[in-house]
């Protein structure tokens, strides 16, 4: 790898590149102790503004769009508690249409005492990382770069110079949005050094 991102310049989909690939990313299934299944399920309903497509004693399926479920929570007897630092999935990310939607969601969740653990402008995205009740990490984000400009963005050197990003204060960012600053300006990655990776929640 030389740090460039040639895929950004290729035909957009794997199908257009002559490959047979999944039609979509369908869902994520989480396991949890049975007594916590509905607490976890409810957290995802709140965070994602979702509804239960199906719910039973063992857990349930949450949908917020035309997919039958995006998140499923299953209570399994004997599940052990989360331990930080194991290899495996780091987080699941959900993209909002615009910064105003991310701002709305931040304040809506704050009312529920659900706050992000870590906020960072990666360059390609403005991202807030939350922990669910089992300490699975959920990223709520917006794309900073329009799709047609991905190739240009990855060529401009910003990401290669700092592929982690620059932290931001959500209160400050969203106040500036409310005060009338343009989304496209607020989505620009601020000047600053990347955080130490140890600051990034590893869960
Ligand atoms: Fe992510």
PDB file of C-alpha atoms and ligand atoms in Angstrom:
ATOM      1  CA  UNK A   1       0.000   0.000   0.000  1.00  0.00           C
ATOM      2  CA  UNK A   2       1.356   3.429  -0.881  1.00  0.00           C
ATOM      3  CA  UNK A   3      -1.339   5.370   0.948  1.00  0.00           C
ATOM      4  CA  UNK A   4      -3.344   6.162  -2.173  1.00  0.00           C
ATOM      5  CA  UNK A   5      -6.879   4.875  -2.555  1.00  0.00           C
ATOM      6  CA  UNK A   6      -7.286   3.623  -6.110  1.00  0.00           C
ATOM      7  CA  UNK A   7     -10.669   2.019  -5.428  1.00  0.00           C
ATOM      8  CA  UNK A   8     -12.153   5.504  -5.104  1.00  0.00           C
ATOM      9  CA  UNK A   9     -11.546   5.951  -8.838  1.00  0.00           C
ATOM     10  CA  UNK A  10     -13.010   2.615  -9.943  1.00  0.00           C
ATOM     11  CA  UNK A  11     -16.614   1.943 -10.983  1.00  0.00           C
ATOM     12  CA  UNK A  12     -18.687   2.423  -7.856  1.00  0.00           C
ATOM     13  CA  UNK A  13     -20.038  -1.035  -7.125  1.00  0.00           C
ATOM     14  CA  UNK A  14     -18.393  -4.457  -7.082  1.00  0.00           C
ATOM     15  CA  UNK A  15     -21.036  -5.464  -9.637  1.00  0.00           C
ATOM     16  CA  UNK A  16     -19.916  -2.636 -11.941  1.00  0.00           C
ATOM     17  CA  UNK A  17     -16.373  -3.923 -11.455  1.00  0.00           C
ATOM     18  CA  UNK A  18     -17.508  -7.306 -12.797  1.00  0.00           C
ATOM     19  CA  UNK A  19     -17.767  -9.059  -9.458  1.00  0.00           C
ATOM     20  CA  UNK A  20     -20.559 -10.855  -7.657  1.00  0.00           C
ATOM     21  CA  UNK A  21     -20.839  -9.411  -4.181  1.00  0.00           C
ATOM     22  CA  UNK A  22     -23.574  -9.110  -1.534  1.00  0.00           C
ATOM     23  CA  UNK A  23     -26.445  -6.841  -2.533  1.00  0.00           C
ATOM     24  CA  UNK A  24     -26.298  -5.043   0.829  1.00  0.00           C
ATOM     25  CA  UNK A  25     -25.022  -5.173   4.372  1.00  0.00           C
ATOM     26  CA  UNK A  26     -28.074  -6.603   6.120  1.00  0.00           C
ATOM     27  CA  UNK A  27     -27.879  -6.593   9.898  1.00  0.00           C
ATOM     28  CA  UNK A  28     -25.880  -7.003  13.058  1.00  0.00           C
ATOM     29  CA  UNK A  29     -26.815  -9.523  15.742  1.00  0.00           C
ATOM     30  CA  UNK A  30     -25.756  -9.015  19.320  1.00  0.00           C
ATOM     31  CA  UNK A  31     -25.717 -11.580  22.095  1.00  0.00           C
ATOM     32  CA  UNK A  32     -26.301 -10.593  25.664  1.00  0.00           C
ATOM     33  CA  UNK A  33     -27.305 -12.202  28.960  1.00  0.00           C
ATOM     34  CA  UNK A  34     -31.049 -13.014  28.843  1.00  0.00           C
ATOM     35  CA  UNK A  35     -31.876 -10.648  31.699  1.00  0.00           C
ATOM     36  CA  UNK A  36     -30.400  -7.734  29.732  1.00  0.00           C
ATOM     37  CA  UNK A  37     -31.821  -8.537  26.286  1.00  0.00           C
ATOM     38  CA  UNK A  38     -34.675  -6.048  26.483  1.00  0.00           C
ATOM     39  CA  UNK A  39     -32.533  -3.306  27.958  1.00  0.00           C
ATOM     40  CA  UNK A  40     -30.132  -3.648  25.040  1.00  0.00           C
ATOM     41  CA  UNK A  41     -32.980  -3.909  22.542  1.00  0.00           C
ATOM     42  CA  UNK A  42     -34.579  -0.760  23.958  1.00  0.00           C
ATOM     43  CA  UNK A  43     -31.262   1.100  23.741  1.00  0.00           C
ATOM     44  CA  UNK A  44     -31.112   0.425  20.011  1.00  0.00           C
ATOM     45  CA  UNK A  45     -34.746   1.428  19.556  1.00  0.00           C
ATOM     46  CA  UNK A  46     -34.005   4.750  21.227  1.00  0.00           C
ATOM     47  CA  UNK A  47     -30.667   5.422  19.573  1.00  0.00           C
ATOM     48  CA  UNK A  48     -31.772   4.463  16.072  1.00  0.00           C
ATOM     49  CA  UNK A  49     -35.381   5.719  16.357  1.00  0.00           C
ATOM     50  CA  UNK A  50     -36.270   2.105  15.586  1.00  0.00           C
ATOM     51  CA  UNK A  51     -39.223  -0.158  16.227  1.00  0.00           C
ATOM     52  CA  UNK A  52     -39.381  -3.826  17.080  1.00  0.00           C
ATOM     53  CA  UNK A  53     -40.242  -5.859  14.007  1.00  0.00           C
ATOM     54  CA  UNK A  54     -40.458  -8.843  16.317  1.00  0.00           C
ATOM     55  CA  UNK A  55     -39.992  -9.104  20.038  1.00  0.00           C
ATOM     56  CA  UNK A  56     -40.135 -12.089  22.374  1.00  0.00           C
ATOM     57  CA  UNK A  57     -38.711 -13.184  25.704  1.00  0.00           C
ATOM     58  CA  UNK A  58     -35.362 -14.034  24.127  1.00  0.00           C
ATOM     59  CA  UNK A  59     -34.869 -10.569  22.565  1.00  0.00           C
ATOM     60  CA  UNK A  60     -35.985  -9.120  19.262  1.00  0.00           C
ATOM     61  CA  UNK A  61     -35.347  -7.453  15.929  1.00  0.00           C
ATOM     62  CA  UNK A  62     -35.149  -3.702  15.414  1.00  0.00           C
ATOM     63  CA  UNK A  63     -35.905  -1.948  12.153  1.00  0.00           C
ATOM     64  CA  UNK A  64     -35.796   1.727  11.219  1.00  0.00           C
ATOM     65  CA  UNK A  65     -36.047   1.504   7.430  1.00  0.00           C
ATOM     66  CA  UNK A  66     -37.262  -0.897   4.755  1.00  0.00           C
ATOM     67  CA  UNK A  67     -35.087  -3.753   6.024  1.00  0.00           C
ATOM     68  CA  UNK A  68     -36.924  -6.227   8.281  1.00  0.00           C
ATOM     69  CA  UNK A  69     -34.186  -5.862  10.842  1.00  0.00           C
ATOM     70  CA  UNK A  70     -30.935  -3.983  11.132  1.00  0.00           C
ATOM     71  CA  UNK A  71     -30.122  -5.008  14.690  1.00  0.00           C
ATOM     72  CA  UNK A  72     -31.130  -8.163  16.499  1.00  0.00           C
ATOM     73  CA  UNK A  73     -30.525  -8.758  20.169  1.00  0.00           C
ATOM     74  CA  UNK A  74     -30.547 -12.308  21.466  1.00  0.00           C
ATOM     75  CA  UNK A  75     -30.385 -13.278  25.113  1.00  0.00           C
ATOM     76  CA  UNK A  76     -28.216 -16.349  25.540  1.00  0.00           C
ATOM     77  CA  UNK A  77     -27.834 -18.103  28.903  1.00  0.00           C
ATOM     78  CA  UNK A  78     -24.252 -18.213  30.080  1.00  0.00           C
ATOM     79  CA  UNK A  79     -22.983 -15.194  28.135  1.00  0.00           C
ATOM     80  CA  UNK A  80     -19.963 -13.678  29.839  1.00  0.00           C
ATOM     81  CA  UNK A  81     -19.511  -9.971  30.429  1.00  0.00           C
ATOM     82  CA  UNK A  82     -17.633  -7.805  27.962  1.00  0.00           C
ATOM     83  CA  UNK A  83     -13.873  -7.681  28.350  1.00  0.00           C
ATOM     84  CA  UNK A  84     -11.941  -4.744  26.886  1.00  0.00           C
ATOM     85  CA  UNK A  85      -9.215  -5.325  24.419  1.00  0.00           C
ATOM     86  CA  UNK A  86     -10.192  -8.559  22.721  1.00  0.00           C
ATOM     87  CA  UNK A  87      -9.679  -8.938  18.978  1.00  0.00           C
ATOM     88  CA  UNK A  88     -12.880  -8.671  16.977  1.00  0.00           C
ATOM     89  CA  UNK A  89     -15.379  -6.122  15.817  1.00  0.00           C
ATOM     90  CA  UNK A  90     -14.622  -2.597  16.955  1.00  0.00           C
ATOM     91  CA  UNK A  91     -17.850  -0.794  16.092  1.00  0.00           C
ATOM     92  CA  UNK A  92     -20.918  -0.585  13.879  1.00  0.00           C
ATOM     93  CA  UNK A  93     -21.573   2.720  12.113  1.00  0.00           C
ATOM     94  CA  UNK A  94     -24.788   4.407  11.010  1.00  0.00           C
ATOM     95  CA  UNK A  95     -24.766   7.328   8.602  1.00  0.00           C
ATOM     96  CA  UNK A  96     -27.154  10.274   8.797  1.00  0.00           C
ATOM     97  CA  UNK A  97     -28.088  12.374   5.815  1.00  0.00           C
ATOM     98  CA  UNK A  98     -26.806  15.655   7.117  1.00  0.00           C
ATOM     99  CA  UNK A  99     -25.097  17.323  10.045  1.00  0.00           C
ATOM    100  CA  UNK A 100     -28.395  18.774  11.265  1.00  0.00           C
ATOM    101  CA  UNK A 101     -29.714  15.222  11.687  1.00  0.00           C
ATOM    102  CA  UNK A 102     -26.628  14.243  13.667  1.00  0.00           C
ATOM    103  CA  UNK A 103     -27.077  17.334  15.827  1.00  0.00           C
ATOM    104  CA  UNK A 104     -30.755  16.545  16.407  1.00  0.00           C
ATOM    105  CA  UNK A 105     -29.796  12.996  17.373  1.00  0.00           C
ATOM    106  CA  UNK A 106     -27.046  14.162  19.745  1.00  0.00           C
ATOM    107  CA  UNK A 107     -29.473  16.396  21.673  1.00  0.00           C
ATOM    108  CA  UNK A 108     -32.302  13.850  21.546  1.00  0.00           C
ATOM    109  CA  UNK A 109     -30.026  11.191  23.056  1.00  0.00           C
ATOM    110  CA  UNK A 110     -28.575  13.635  25.577  1.00  0.00           C
ATOM    111  CA  UNK A 111     -32.118  14.038  26.925  1.00  0.00           C
ATOM    112  CA  UNK A 112     -32.054  10.274  27.529  1.00  0.00           C
ATOM    113  CA  UNK A 113     -28.656  10.521  29.242  1.00  0.00           C
ATOM    114  CA  UNK A 114     -27.020   8.780  26.322  1.00  0.00           C
ATOM    115  CA  UNK A 115     -23.827  10.616  25.452  1.00  0.00           C
ATOM    116  CA  UNK A 116     -20.979   9.851  23.078  1.00  0.00           C
ATOM    117  CA  UNK A 117     -17.712   8.596  24.519  1.00  0.00           C
ATOM    118  CA  UNK A 118     -15.595   9.996  21.729  1.00  0.00           C
ATOM    119  CA  UNK A 119     -16.190  12.494  18.911  1.00  0.00           C
ATOM    120  CA  UNK A 120     -13.838  12.831  16.009  1.00  0.00           C
ATOM    121  CA  UNK A 121     -13.759  14.330  12.565  1.00  0.00           C
ATOM    122  CA  UNK A 122     -11.959  11.581  10.668  1.00  0.00           C
ATOM    123  CA  UNK A 123     -11.756  13.662   7.503  1.00  0.00           C
ATOM    124  CA  UNK A 124     -14.166  11.565   5.409  1.00  0.00           C
ATOM    125  CA  UNK A 125     -16.720  11.521   8.256  1.00  0.00           C
ATOM    126  CA  UNK A 126     -17.825  13.435  11.331  1.00  0.00           C
ATOM    127  CA  UNK A 127     -18.308  10.696  13.899  1.00  0.00           C
ATOM    128  CA  UNK A 128     -19.674  10.227  17.408  1.00  0.00           C
ATOM    129  CA  UNK A 129     -19.000   6.954  19.210  1.00  0.00           C
ATOM    130  CA  UNK A 130     -21.447   5.621  21.778  1.00  0.00           C
ATOM    131  CA  UNK A 131     -21.387   2.500  23.966  1.00  0.00           C
ATOM    132  CA  UNK A 132     -24.489   0.332  24.182  1.00  0.00           C
ATOM    133  CA  UNK A 133     -25.328  -1.206  27.611  1.00  0.00           C
ATOM    134  CA  UNK A 134     -22.986  -4.131  26.836  1.00  0.00           C
ATOM    135  CA  UNK A 135     -20.203  -1.765  25.743  1.00  0.00           C
ATOM    136  CA  UNK A 136     -20.518  -2.506  22.059  1.00  0.00           C
ATOM    137  CA  UNK A 137     -19.459   0.579  20.209  1.00  0.00           C
ATOM    138  CA  UNK A 138     -21.893   2.357  17.868  1.00  0.00           C
ATOM    139  CA  UNK A 139     -20.753   5.156  15.600  1.00  0.00           C
ATOM    140  CA  UNK A 140     -23.240   7.771  14.433  1.00  0.00           C
ATOM    141  CA  UNK A 141     -21.781   9.757  11.583  1.00  0.00           C
ATOM    142  CA  UNK A 142     -22.245  11.947   8.544  1.00  0.00           C
ATOM    143  CA  UNK A 143     -20.144  11.843   5.418  1.00  0.00           C
ATOM    144  CA  UNK A 144     -18.056  14.979   5.076  1.00  0.00           C
ATOM    145  CA  UNK A 145     -17.276  14.431   1.429  1.00  0.00           C
ATOM    146  CA  UNK A 146     -19.885  14.073  -1.321  1.00  0.00           C
ATOM    147  CA  UNK A 147     -19.722  10.674  -3.012  1.00  0.00           C
ATOM    148  CA  UNK A 148     -18.551  12.147  -6.327  1.00  0.00           C
ATOM    149  CA  UNK A 149     -15.586  13.727  -4.555  1.00  0.00           C
ATOM    150  CA  UNK A 150     -14.224  10.656  -2.722  1.00  0.00           C
ATOM    151  CA  UNK A 151     -11.418  10.147  -5.250  1.00  0.00           C
ATOM    152  CA  UNK A 152     -10.463  13.825  -5.080  1.00  0.00           C
ATOM    153  CA  UNK A 153     -10.528  13.752  -1.288  1.00  0.00           C
ATOM    154  CA  UNK A 154      -8.284  10.709  -0.959  1.00  0.00           C
ATOM    155  CA  UNK A 155      -5.867  12.327  -3.406  1.00  0.00           C
ATOM    156  CA  UNK A 156      -5.583  15.610  -1.534  1.00  0.00           C
ATOM    157  CA  UNK A 157      -3.216  14.279   1.130  1.00  0.00           C
ATOM    158  CA  UNK A 158      -5.272  15.211   4.214  1.00  0.00           C
ATOM    159  CA  UNK A 159      -6.184  11.617   5.033  1.00  0.00           C
ATOM    160  CA  UNK A 160      -2.707  10.204   4.373  1.00  0.00           C
ATOM    161  CA  UNK A 161      -1.237  12.866   6.644  1.00  0.00           C
ATOM    162  CA  UNK A 162      -3.597  11.899   9.476  1.00  0.00           C
ATOM    163  CA  UNK A 163      -5.824   8.842   8.906  1.00  0.00           C
ATOM    164  CA  UNK A 164      -7.262   9.011  12.430  1.00  0.00           C
ATOM    165  CA  UNK A 165      -8.702  12.508  12.577  1.00  0.00           C
ATOM    166  CA  UNK A 166      -9.128  15.426  14.929  1.00  0.00           C
ATOM    167  CA  UNK A 167     -11.381  15.337  17.990  1.00  0.00           C
ATOM    168  CA  UNK A 168     -14.259  17.795  18.283  1.00  0.00           C
ATOM    169  CA  UNK A 169     -16.609  19.016  20.988  1.00  0.00           C
ATOM    170  CA  UNK A 170     -20.166  18.175  19.878  1.00  0.00           C
ATOM    171  CA  UNK A 171     -21.727  20.985  21.936  1.00  0.00           C
ATOM    172  CA  UNK A 172     -19.477  23.510  20.245  1.00  0.00           C
ATOM    173  CA  UNK A 173     -19.950  22.092  16.753  1.00  0.00           C
ATOM    174  CA  UNK A 174     -23.733  21.892  16.999  1.00  0.00           C
ATOM    175  CA  UNK A 175     -24.019  25.366  18.544  1.00  0.00           C
ATOM    176  CA  UNK A 176     -22.151  26.742  15.567  1.00  0.00           C
ATOM    177  CA  UNK A 177     -24.573  24.912  13.283  1.00  0.00           C
ATOM    178  CA  UNK A 178     -27.518  26.385  15.140  1.00  0.00           C
ATOM    179  CA  UNK A 179     -25.925  29.825  14.863  1.00  0.00           C
ATOM    180  CA  UNK A 180     -26.062  29.526  11.100  1.00  0.00           C
ATOM    181  CA  UNK A 181     -22.618  28.335  10.033  1.00  0.00           C
ATOM    182  CA  UNK A 182     -22.803  26.303   6.839  1.00  0.00           C
ATOM    183  CA  UNK A 183     -22.755  22.510   7.157  1.00  0.00           C
ATOM    184  CA  UNK A 184     -20.113  22.215   4.453  1.00  0.00           C
ATOM    185  CA  UNK A 185     -17.804  24.462   6.472  1.00  0.00           C
ATOM    186  CA  UNK A 186     -18.454  22.651   9.742  1.00  0.00           C
ATOM    187  CA  UNK A 187     -17.738  19.290   8.102  1.00  0.00           C
ATOM    188  CA  UNK A 188     -14.223  20.345   7.173  1.00  0.00           C
ATOM    189  CA  UNK A 189     -11.720  18.638   9.399  1.00  0.00           C
ATOM    190  CA  UNK A 190     -10.331  21.205  11.845  1.00  0.00           C
ATOM    191  CA  UNK A 191      -6.625  21.787  12.140  1.00  0.00           C
ATOM    192  CA  UNK A 192      -5.075  19.698  14.858  1.00  0.00           C
ATOM    193  CA  UNK A 193      -3.081  16.667  15.753  1.00  0.00           C
ATOM    194  CA  UNK A 194      -4.573  13.189  15.762  1.00  0.00           C
ATOM    195  CA  UNK A 195      -5.387  11.820  19.219  1.00  0.00           C
ATOM    196  CA  UNK A 196      -3.204   9.099  20.593  1.00  0.00           C
ATOM    197  CA  UNK A 197      -4.740   5.764  19.612  1.00  0.00           C
ATOM    198  CA  UNK A 198      -4.918   4.842  23.282  1.00  0.00           C
ATOM    199  CA  UNK A 199      -7.524   7.617  23.642  1.00  0.00           C
ATOM    200  CA  UNK A 200      -9.740   5.930  21.067  1.00  0.00           C
ATOM    201  CA  UNK A 201     -12.055   3.621  22.981  1.00  0.00           C
ATOM    202  CA  UNK A 202     -10.821   0.122  22.251  1.00  0.00           C
ATOM    203  CA  UNK A 203     -13.597  -1.724  24.061  1.00  0.00           C
TER     204      UNK A 203
HETATM  205 FE1  LIG B   1     -16.364   3.786  11.591  1.00  0.00          FE
END
